[in-house]
Short mmCIF file of C-alpha atoms and ligand atoms in Angstrom, two decimals:
data_model
loop_
_atom_site.label_atom_id
_atom_site.label_comp_id
_atom_site.label_asym_id
_atom_site.label_seq_id
_atom_site.Cartn_x
_atom_site.Cartn_y
_atom_site.Cartn_z
CA MET M 1 84.04 204.91 96.02
CA THR M 2 80.40 205.24 95.16
CA ALA M 3 77.50 203.58 96.94
CA GLN M 4 77.51 200.45 94.59
CA ASP M 5 81.03 199.72 95.52
CA PHE M 6 80.16 198.78 99.08
CA ASP M 7 78.31 195.65 99.77
CA LEU M 8 77.73 196.60 103.36
CA VAL M 9 78.79 199.51 105.68
CA ILE M 10 78.69 199.26 109.31
CA ARG M 11 78.12 202.74 110.62
CA ARG M 12 79.32 204.38 113.90
CA ALA M 13 81.47 201.46 115.22
CA ARG M 14 83.69 202.01 118.29
CA VAL M 15 86.58 199.86 116.59
CA ALA M 16 89.09 197.89 118.82
CA THR M 17 92.24 196.40 117.33
CA ALA M 18 94.90 194.91 119.40
CA SER M 19 96.56 198.38 119.50
CA ASP M 20 93.81 201.18 119.18
CA THR M 21 90.36 202.22 119.60
CA PHE M 22 88.74 204.48 117.37
CA ASP M 23 85.42 205.51 115.97
CA SER M 24 84.93 204.79 112.42
CA ASP M 25 82.54 203.19 109.82
CA ILE M 26 83.48 200.03 108.18
CA ALA M 27 83.14 199.54 104.45
CA ILE M 28 82.94 195.65 103.10
CA ARG M 29 83.20 194.40 99.56
CA ASP M 30 83.40 190.93 98.54
CA GLY M 31 84.00 189.72 102.08
CA ARG M 32 86.79 192.19 102.82
CA ILE M 33 87.15 195.39 104.57
CA VAL M 34 87.86 198.00 101.79
CA GLN M 35 87.48 201.28 103.88
CA LEU M 36 87.69 202.68 107.32
CA GLY M 37 86.97 206.20 108.16
CA THR M 38 83.93 208.50 109.29
CA GLY M 39 81.18 209.57 106.64
CA LEU M 40 81.92 206.91 104.10
CA ALA M 41 79.59 206.59 100.95
CA ALA M 42 76.53 204.49 101.57
CA GLY M 43 76.43 200.79 101.06
CA GLN M 44 73.89 198.40 99.43
CA ARG M 45 73.29 197.40 103.11
CA GLU M 46 73.83 199.22 106.33
CA ILE M 47 74.07 198.30 109.84
CA ASP M 48 74.19 200.96 112.54
CA ALA M 49 76.41 200.01 115.39
CA ALA M 50 75.40 203.07 117.26
CA GLY M 51 78.59 203.48 119.09
CA ARG M 52 78.89 199.88 120.21
CA VAL M 53 82.25 198.15 120.31
CA VAL M 54 83.49 196.19 117.28
CA THR M 55 86.08 193.80 117.62
CA PRO M 56 87.65 191.42 115.11
CA GLY M 57 85.98 187.94 115.09
CA GLY M 58 87.57 185.62 117.40
CA VAL M 59 90.22 183.13 116.45
CA ASP M 60 89.84 180.00 118.40
CA ALA M 61 93.37 178.17 117.92
CA HIS M 62 92.50 175.27 120.09
CA CYS M 63 89.45 173.32 119.80
CA HIS M 64 88.41 169.95 118.93
CA LEU M 65 85.77 168.77 116.50
CA ASP M 66 84.85 165.50 115.22
CA GLN M 67 88.21 164.26 116.10
CA PRO M 68 88.42 160.53 115.84
CA MET M 69 88.25 158.91 119.42
CA LEU M 70 88.92 155.34 120.82
CA ALA M 71 85.60 153.78 121.10
CA PRO M 72 83.04 154.18 122.82
CA ALA M 73 83.99 157.98 122.86
CA ARG M 74 82.77 160.34 120.40
CA MET M 75 82.90 163.92 120.28
CA ALA M 76 79.54 165.77 120.40
CA ASP M 77 80.34 168.39 117.95
CA ASP M 78 81.29 168.13 114.25
CA PHE M 79 82.34 170.93 112.00
CA GLU M 80 78.61 172.01 111.49
CA SER M 81 77.41 172.03 115.29
CA GLY M 82 80.95 173.25 116.45
CA THR M 83 81.35 176.04 113.91
CA ARG M 84 77.67 177.06 114.48
CA SER M 85 78.37 177.43 118.13
CA ALA M 86 81.41 179.33 117.44
CA ALA M 87 79.64 181.86 115.28
CA CYS M 88 77.02 182.64 117.84
CA GLY M 89 79.70 183.21 120.54
CA GLY M 90 81.72 185.67 118.16
CA THR M 91 84.42 183.26 116.91
CA THR M 92 84.77 183.25 113.25
CA THR M 93 87.86 181.17 112.70
CA VAL M 94 88.47 177.78 114.32
CA ILE M 95 91.83 175.80 114.26
CA PRO M 96 91.02 172.04 115.24
CA PHE M 97 93.41 169.20 115.10
CA ALA M 98 93.94 166.52 112.33
CA ALA M 99 95.10 163.95 114.75
CA GLN M 100 97.48 161.04 113.43
CA GLU M 101 96.55 157.54 115.03
CA LYS M 102 99.43 155.35 115.84
CA GLY M 103 100.34 153.38 112.85
CA GLN M 104 98.40 155.80 110.57
CA SER M 105 100.10 158.14 108.02
CA LEU M 106 100.02 161.85 108.71
CA ARG M 107 98.93 162.43 105.09
CA ALA M 108 95.89 159.81 105.75
CA ALA M 109 94.81 161.68 108.91
CA VAL M 110 94.70 165.02 107.15
CA ASP M 111 92.82 163.74 104.14
CA ASP M 112 90.39 162.18 106.77
CA TYR M 113 89.94 165.32 108.58
CA HIS M 114 89.20 167.22 105.37
CA ARG M 115 86.41 164.71 104.45
CA ARG M 116 84.92 165.37 107.94
CA ALA M 117 84.96 169.34 107.44
CA GLU M 118 83.80 169.35 103.96
CA GLY M 119 80.59 171.39 103.20
CA LEU M 120 79.76 171.71 106.81
CA ALA M 121 81.52 174.79 108.28
CA HIS M 122 79.83 178.05 109.07
CA VAL M 123 83.23 179.89 109.75
CA ASP M 124 86.54 179.59 108.29
CA TYR M 125 89.06 176.76 109.54
CA ALA M 126 92.53 175.71 109.45
CA PHE M 127 94.17 172.52 110.75
CA HIS M 128 96.75 171.90 113.26
CA LEU M 129 98.37 168.39 113.23
CA ILE M 130 98.77 166.01 115.90
CA VAL M 131 101.91 163.81 115.59
CA SER M 132 101.51 160.67 117.44
CA ASP M 133 103.82 158.40 115.56
CA PRO M 134 106.85 160.15 114.26
CA THR M 135 108.19 157.56 111.86
CA ALA M 136 110.93 158.26 109.51
CA THR M 137 108.63 158.81 106.64
CA VAL M 138 106.69 161.20 108.73
CA LEU M 139 109.68 163.16 109.81
CA ASN M 140 111.48 163.06 106.51
CA ASP M 141 108.47 163.39 104.03
CA GLU M 142 104.96 163.75 105.34
CA LEU M 143 105.49 166.32 107.86
CA PRO M 144 107.88 168.65 105.87
CA ALA M 145 105.44 168.47 102.86
CA LEU M 146 102.36 169.21 104.75
CA ILE M 147 104.03 172.28 106.46
CA GLY M 148 104.68 173.44 103.07
CA GLU M 149 101.03 173.11 102.10
CA GLY M 150 99.70 174.99 104.88
CA TYR M 151 99.60 172.97 107.94
CA THR M 152 102.18 174.97 109.75
CA SER M 153 101.65 173.99 113.29
CA PHE M 154 101.31 170.68 115.22
CA LYS M 155 100.57 169.39 118.75
CA ILE M 156 102.97 167.09 120.62
CA TYR M 157 101.44 165.28 123.78
CA MET M 158 103.66 164.20 126.76
CA THR M 159 100.53 162.21 128.20
CA TYR M 160 97.58 160.02 126.99
CA ASP M 161 98.73 156.48 125.93
CA ASP M 162 97.55 156.75 122.42
CA LEU M 163 99.04 160.10 121.58
CA LYS M 164 102.32 160.62 123.88
CA LEU M 165 105.81 160.79 122.57
CA ASP M 166 108.91 160.23 124.59
CA ASP M 167 111.72 162.65 124.78
CA GLY M 168 113.59 161.32 121.93
CA GLN M 169 110.82 161.43 119.55
CA ILE M 170 109.71 165.06 120.76
CA LEU M 171 113.45 166.11 119.95
CA ASP M 172 112.89 164.39 116.34
CA VAL M 173 109.72 166.39 115.92
CA LEU M 174 111.01 169.85 117.22
CA SER M 175 113.85 169.53 114.80
CA VAL M 176 111.47 169.32 111.68
CA ALA M 177 109.56 172.24 113.43
CA ARG M 178 112.88 174.17 113.47
CA GLU M 179 114.06 173.14 109.90
CA HIS M 180 110.69 174.18 108.26
CA GLY M 181 109.59 177.03 110.40
CA ALA M 182 106.39 175.28 112.06
CA MET M 183 105.02 176.05 115.41
CA ALA M 184 105.06 173.24 117.90
CA MET M 185 102.37 173.09 120.59
CA VAL M 186 103.00 171.01 123.70
CA HIS M 187 100.60 169.34 126.15
CA ALA M 188 103.04 169.36 129.03
CA GLU M 189 101.83 166.61 131.77
CA ASN M 190 104.20 163.79 132.97
CA ALA M 191 102.40 160.75 131.88
CA ASP M 192 104.30 158.33 133.99
CA CYS M 193 103.42 160.30 137.33
CA ILE M 194 99.92 160.36 136.30
CA GLU M 195 99.76 156.76 135.79
CA TRP M 196 101.45 156.02 139.21
CA LEU M 197 99.11 158.43 140.89
CA THR M 198 95.99 157.05 139.38
CA ARG M 199 96.96 153.31 140.17
CA ARG M 200 97.37 154.67 144.01
CA LEU M 201 94.03 156.38 143.82
CA GLU M 202 92.46 153.43 142.32
CA ALA M 203 94.05 151.07 145.01
CA ALA M 204 92.62 153.23 147.69
CA GLY M 205 89.09 153.15 146.06
CA ARG M 206 89.31 156.84 145.06
CA THR M 207 87.79 156.53 141.55
CA ALA M 208 85.00 159.46 141.82
CA PRO M 209 85.66 162.30 139.14
CA ARG M 210 87.02 164.55 141.83
CA PHE M 211 90.08 162.49 142.02
CA HIS M 212 90.98 163.13 138.54
CA ALA M 213 92.29 166.52 139.91
CA LEU M 214 94.44 164.68 142.37
CA SER M 215 95.91 162.42 139.66
CA ARG M 216 97.33 165.52 137.95
CA PRO M 217 98.62 167.96 140.34
CA MET M 218 100.55 170.95 139.35
CA LEU M 219 103.87 169.23 139.88
CA VAL M 220 103.14 166.91 136.85
CA GLU M 221 102.50 169.81 134.71
CA ARG M 222 105.41 171.80 136.10
CA GLU M 223 107.81 168.91 135.34
CA ALA M 224 106.56 168.43 132.00
CA THR M 225 106.81 172.15 131.12
CA HIS M 226 110.42 172.34 132.24
CA ARG M 227 111.22 169.33 130.36
CA ALA M 228 109.50 170.85 127.16
CA ILE M 229 111.25 173.90 127.70
CA ALA M 230 114.68 172.20 128.08
CA LEU M 231 113.99 170.10 124.94
CA SER M 232 113.12 173.16 122.79
CA GLU M 233 116.15 174.86 124.15
CA LEU M 234 118.26 171.84 123.12
CA VAL M 235 116.82 172.12 119.44
CA ASP M 236 116.84 175.83 119.59
CA VAL M 237 113.09 176.21 118.30
CA PRO M 238 110.14 178.22 119.75
CA ILE M 239 107.41 176.18 121.41
CA LEU M 240 103.85 177.14 122.62
CA ILE M 241 102.81 175.50 125.80
CA VAL M 242 99.04 175.04 125.41
CA HIS M 243 96.41 174.93 128.27
CA VAL M 244 98.51 176.38 131.10
CA SER M 245 96.55 175.83 134.34
CA GLY M 246 98.26 177.72 137.12
CA ARG M 247 101.31 178.82 139.17
CA GLU M 248 103.92 176.14 138.73
CA ALA M 249 103.98 175.90 134.87
CA VAL M 250 103.74 179.55 134.75
CA GLU M 251 106.86 180.03 136.87
CA GLN M 252 108.60 177.63 134.43
CA ILE M 253 107.63 179.85 131.45
CA ARG M 254 108.69 183.02 133.14
CA TRP M 255 112.15 181.24 133.99
CA ALA M 256 112.37 180.42 130.18
CA ARG M 257 111.43 183.86 129.07
CA ALA M 258 113.87 185.47 131.51
CA HIS M 259 116.55 183.13 130.06
CA GLY M 260 115.91 184.70 126.47
CA LEU M 261 114.02 181.39 125.10
CA ASN M 262 111.24 181.67 122.73
CA VAL M 263 108.46 180.05 124.73
CA PHE M 264 104.89 180.93 124.12
CA ALA M 265 101.83 180.11 126.22
CA GLU M 266 98.14 179.73 125.89
CA THR M 267 95.47 179.48 128.65
CA CYS M 268 91.73 178.79 128.43
CA PRO M 269 88.53 179.89 130.34
CA GLN M 270 88.40 176.65 132.66
CA TYR M 271 91.62 178.17 134.49
CA LEU M 272 90.01 181.43 135.11
CA PHE M 273 86.39 180.40 135.96
CA LEU M 274 86.50 176.83 137.40
CA THR M 275 88.31 175.26 140.19
CA ALA M 276 89.03 171.63 141.27
CA GLU M 277 85.99 171.85 143.43
CA ASP M 278 83.83 171.86 140.17
CA LEU M 279 84.93 168.07 139.92
CA GLY M 280 83.02 167.44 143.24
CA LEU M 281 83.11 167.94 146.79
CA ASP M 282 81.92 164.53 147.38
CA ASP M 283 81.88 161.33 145.26
CA SER M 284 78.96 162.45 143.05
CA TYR M 285 79.62 161.70 139.22
CA GLN M 286 78.13 165.34 138.19
CA GLY M 287 81.88 166.34 138.54
CA ALA M 288 82.61 164.24 135.36
CA ARG M 289 81.31 167.41 133.51
CA CYS M 290 84.34 169.44 134.42
CA ILE M 291 86.95 166.63 133.99
CA CYS M 292 89.62 168.17 131.62
CA SER M 293 93.39 168.01 131.56
CA PRO M 294 95.25 169.64 133.00
CA PRO M 295 92.43 170.19 135.69
CA PRO M 296 91.26 173.25 137.07
CA ARG M 297 93.01 174.53 140.23
CA ASP M 298 91.86 177.05 142.89
CA LYS M 299 91.22 180.72 143.24
CA ARG M 300 94.65 181.70 144.03
CA ASN M 301 95.90 179.92 140.79
CA GLN M 302 92.94 181.84 138.86
CA ASP M 303 94.60 185.08 140.03
CA VAL M 304 98.13 183.98 138.61
CA ILE M 305 96.53 183.24 135.24
CA TRP M 306 94.85 186.69 135.28
CA ASN M 307 97.95 188.20 135.94
CA GLY M 308 99.75 186.30 133.13
CA LEU M 309 97.03 187.38 130.69
CA ASN M 310 97.70 191.12 131.50
CA ASP M 311 101.30 191.13 131.92
CA GLY M 312 102.08 189.53 128.50
CA LEU M 313 103.13 185.99 129.74
CA PHE M 314 100.11 184.33 127.68
CA THR M 315 100.06 184.94 124.09
CA VAL M 316 96.59 183.29 123.21
CA PHE M 317 93.47 182.50 124.93
CA SER M 318 91.86 179.40 123.52
CA SER M 319 88.71 177.40 124.60
CA ASP M 320 90.20 173.80 124.37
CA HIS M 321 86.69 172.96 123.33
CA ALA M 322 86.73 169.17 123.71
CA PRO M 323 82.81 168.37 123.44
CA PHE M 324 81.54 164.90 125.23
CA ARG M 325 77.98 164.69 126.20
CA TYR M 326 77.41 164.21 129.81
CA ASP M 327 74.51 161.83 129.94
CA ALA M 328 75.60 159.72 126.93
CA PRO M 329 77.28 156.30 126.28
CA GLU M 330 79.48 158.03 123.88
CA GLY M 331 80.39 160.76 126.33
CA LYS M 332 81.07 161.12 129.93
CA LYS M 333 79.14 157.82 130.87
CA PRO M 334 81.02 155.34 128.66
CA ASP M 335 78.47 152.53 127.60
CA GLY M 336 76.19 154.39 129.78
CA LYS M 337 77.94 153.54 133.03
CA GLU M 338 79.33 155.67 135.73
CA VAL M 339 82.92 154.61 135.48
CA ALA M 340 86.38 155.43 137.31
CA PHE M 341 87.76 158.78 136.58
CA ARG M 342 90.52 157.22 134.51
CA HIS M 343 87.92 156.20 131.90
CA ILE M 344 86.10 159.33 131.58
CA PRO M 345 86.63 161.28 128.26
CA ASN M 346 88.77 164.44 129.15
CA GLY M 347 87.38 167.64 127.95
CA ILE M 348 84.76 170.23 128.42
CA PRO M 349 82.83 172.55 125.84
CA GLY M 350 83.61 176.29 125.71
CA LEU M 351 83.75 177.55 122.00
CA GLU M 352 80.63 179.50 122.25
CA THR M 353 81.34 180.94 125.83
CA ARG M 354 85.15 181.83 125.34
CA MET M 355 84.82 185.42 123.97
CA PRO M 356 81.77 186.48 126.16
CA LEU M 357 83.27 185.12 129.50
CA LEU M 358 86.52 187.28 128.80
CA TYR M 359 84.94 190.08 127.66
CA SER M 360 82.52 190.20 130.50
CA GLU M 361 84.87 189.41 133.31
CA GLY M 362 87.97 190.65 131.63
CA VAL M 363 87.16 193.70 129.99
CA LEU M 364 83.72 194.76 131.54
CA ALA M 365 84.96 193.99 135.10
CA GLY M 366 87.95 196.22 134.58
CA ARG M 367 90.64 193.30 134.74
CA MET M 368 91.74 193.77 131.03
CA THR M 369 91.85 196.43 128.46
CA LEU M 370 89.86 195.93 125.31
CA ASN M 371 92.79 196.04 123.14
CA ARG M 372 94.59 193.29 125.20
CA PHE M 373 91.35 191.13 124.96
CA VAL M 374 91.47 191.64 120.94
CA GLU M 375 95.07 190.72 121.24
CA LEU M 376 94.75 187.43 123.15
CA THR M 377 91.37 186.23 121.35
CA ALA M 378 92.07 187.26 117.92
CA THR M 379 95.14 188.92 116.66
CA ASN M 380 97.92 186.79 118.45
CA PRO M 381 96.28 183.50 117.71
CA ALA M 382 96.04 184.70 113.89
CA LYS M 383 99.72 185.51 114.22
CA ALA M 384 101.00 182.51 116.11
CA TYR M 385 99.43 180.33 113.42
CA GLY M 386 100.16 182.06 110.20
CA LEU M 387 96.85 183.79 109.47
CA HIS M 388 97.34 187.27 110.15
CA PRO M 389 96.67 189.88 108.69
CA ARG M 390 93.86 188.17 106.97
CA LYS M 391 92.32 187.13 110.17
CA GLY M 392 92.54 188.64 113.57
CA THR M 393 92.35 192.39 112.98
CA ILE M 394 90.31 195.32 111.57
CA ALA M 395 92.12 196.59 108.62
CA VAL M 396 91.73 197.26 105.06
CA GLY M 397 92.30 194.22 103.15
CA SER M 398 91.46 191.95 106.04
CA ASP M 399 88.42 189.69 105.92
CA ALA M 400 85.27 191.23 107.28
CA ASP M 401 85.09 188.88 110.14
CA LEU M 402 83.65 191.00 112.82
CA VAL M 403 81.77 191.21 116.21
CA ILE M 404 79.42 193.99 117.37
CA TRP M 405 79.08 193.58 121.12
CA ASP M 406 75.91 193.81 123.07
CA GLU M 407 76.62 194.98 126.54
CA ARG M 408 73.64 193.69 128.68
CA ASP M 409 73.16 191.53 131.57
CA LEU M 410 72.44 188.04 130.91
CA THR M 411 72.56 184.62 132.48
CA LEU M 412 74.22 181.86 130.81
CA ARG M 413 72.00 178.97 130.10
CA ASN M 414 72.99 175.74 128.11
CA GLN M 415 69.61 175.86 126.41
CA ASP M 416 70.71 178.90 124.72
CA LEU M 417 73.68 177.74 123.46
CA HIS M 418 74.43 176.13 119.98
CA HIS M 419 76.69 173.17 120.36
CA ASN M 420 75.63 169.90 120.80
CA VAL M 421 76.62 169.15 124.20
CA ASP M 422 74.01 168.67 127.01
CA TYR M 423 75.73 171.01 129.43
CA THR M 424 78.01 173.93 129.98
CA PRO M 425 80.36 174.11 133.04
CA TYR M 426 79.39 177.77 133.31
CA GLU M 427 75.40 177.15 133.62
CA GLY M 428 73.86 180.07 135.61
CA ARG M 429 76.84 182.39 135.39
CA ALA M 430 75.90 185.89 135.17
CA LEU M 431 77.47 187.69 132.09
CA ARG M 432 77.53 191.44 131.07
CA ALA M 433 77.83 191.18 127.36
CA TRP M 434 77.37 188.89 124.34
CA PRO M 435 77.88 189.22 120.78
CA GLY M 436 74.73 191.14 119.17
CA VAL M 437 75.92 190.62 115.51
CA THR M 438 78.91 188.15 114.24
CA LEU M 439 79.79 188.72 110.58
CA VAL M 440 81.87 186.25 108.63
CA ALA M 441 83.21 187.69 105.39
CA GLY M 442 80.80 190.37 105.67
CA GLU M 443 77.88 188.09 105.91
CA VAL M 444 75.65 188.12 109.16
CA VAL M 445 75.73 184.72 110.84
CA TRP M 446 74.47 185.70 114.07
CA ASP M 447 72.29 188.78 115.16
CA GLY M 448 70.31 187.13 117.96
CA ALA M 449 69.10 184.40 115.66
CA PHE M 450 71.52 182.05 113.95
CA HIS M 451 71.64 182.28 109.98
CA PRO M 452 73.07 178.83 108.87
CA ARG M 453 74.79 178.36 105.50
CA LYS M 454 76.85 175.13 105.74
CA GLY M 455 79.88 175.43 103.62
CA ARG M 456 80.24 179.04 104.12
CA GLY M 457 83.31 178.32 106.13
CA ARG M 458 86.48 177.87 104.01
CA PHE M 459 89.64 176.00 104.61
CA LEU M 460 92.50 178.29 105.29
CA PRO M 461 96.15 177.21 104.52
CA CYS M 462 98.42 178.77 106.94
CA GLY M 463 101.35 180.61 106.47
CA GLN M 464 104.33 180.66 108.54
CA PRO M 465 103.82 181.83 112.04
CA SER M 466 104.52 185.61 112.14
CA LEU M 467 105.59 185.41 115.96
CA MET M 468 108.46 183.32 115.14
CA PRO M 469 111.83 184.84 115.45
CA ARG M 470 114.13 184.70 112.85
CA ARG M 471 115.99 181.58 112.75
CA SER M 472 119.37 181.49 114.04
CA PRO M 473 122.20 179.22 112.91
CA MET M 474 121.78 175.87 114.14
CA PRO M 475 123.76 175.27 117.52
CA PRO M 476 126.72 172.93 117.30
CA ALA M 477 124.99 170.61 119.64
CA VAL M 478 122.15 170.09 117.21
CA ARG M 479 124.61 169.82 114.25
CA GLY M 480 126.17 166.88 115.98
CA GLU M 481 129.44 168.81 116.67
CA ALA M 482 131.39 169.57 119.98
CA ALA M 483 130.16 173.17 121.23
O1 URP T 501 91.03 167.62 128.65
C1 URP T 501 91.39 168.12 127.55
N1 URP T 501 92.16 169.17 127.56
N2 URP T 501 90.98 167.44 126.62
C2 URP T 501 91.11 167.61 124.98
C3 URP T 501 92.42 167.26 124.64
C4 URP T 501 93.64 168.12 124.95
O2 URP T 501 94.56 167.49 125.58
O3 URP T 501 93.78 169.30 124.59
ZN1 ZN T 502 96.02 168.96 125.32
ZN1 ZN T 503 93.01 170.37 123.66
#
């Protein structure tokens, strides 16, 4: 290759993939990696990484952007501010959710979500679906067609009145996942237990934000996780349990794995870096900032999550970015009021901080290898949702989505972040690293300053999840025959 062949060469990178770490230059042309090796020919532009670690750009496979909400709630981040914040924190692909409202066609939900994304994104994006109304048309026509068009994963809720499915509906939807090779993600919390506990807490006048955690103890997550596993076993289809918070759900997933079931799992920064105490030690409303579901647990459960990240229990590490402003009538103070916890929108911001938090507290604190970091934050999410090897790795032919890391001490401040939320749950936290440069398709998007180009981000149709095992013959019970 001659100099003119390379648009950009990154020199002297310490390249980390999910399997290897090696010294290399990285040559880029037309947005893709075209050569790896030392002493590559000069490019039209050059960046000297000077021995710094270079990882694949992050793939955040669980974030919520501009998702339609019941009034007065409204998400603070749309595709513009959300992907801006992603890029500045080293994430170069996001997979938010096209959510079906009950009574709405799934196709209409997808079309609406494309309109919300069109021309705004700074990084590439794909869509998961949320199936909240599995009518015969959805099950027989819309969902199979959409899977074929590249929407190969969908989320099922076992809680939230406007989204939840009952067990029969879950079985129906899982059967479509099996038939068409899609990945089913499950939000596992027992809705009836939560409602019963919430009413008891309210009757006792315990409505401050901190009681949110008491209304959703680990037991409700454990029961629903167990049930989701049983339903997936009955249908004989893999599932991925999202936002696992602690020991009791982890035990269910370990049990399933030990019994040979294909149960994948995701966890999130809030289960490593927050506890229920962040929802408040007294009845102050400030704790509303950290209301999310499942709620953060305690230090012992944080250790359980760290162990699961290291020993392979968890497949992916996502942000579950669900952005609501704290001091806003469309956010944590509905209509401007401090309300009972059941009325506070669930979710916390985290797109920009996911990668630096795990790099600092995992890799640099000696809790996790660099290669496992890459696997959890980029490679596995790309595999789980059918985007690998285009995304999630550093290899010839892959998109040139890269992060050059700066290992330096800093203090996390919301004023330095790029989302549209008025707080971060991690304010004041000491970090040891931040992306020095983020490249999307070979273009510098972040180098300490943000370089906007709305519409740079492209929609990515997803292939079949490559983590899926080959499909076994349908078991007799599923075919409706005696075993
Ligand atoms: O509290 C959370 N996690 N909100 C976002 C929606 C969800 O269930 O992931
Ligand atoms: Zn969820
Ligand atoms: Zn979520």
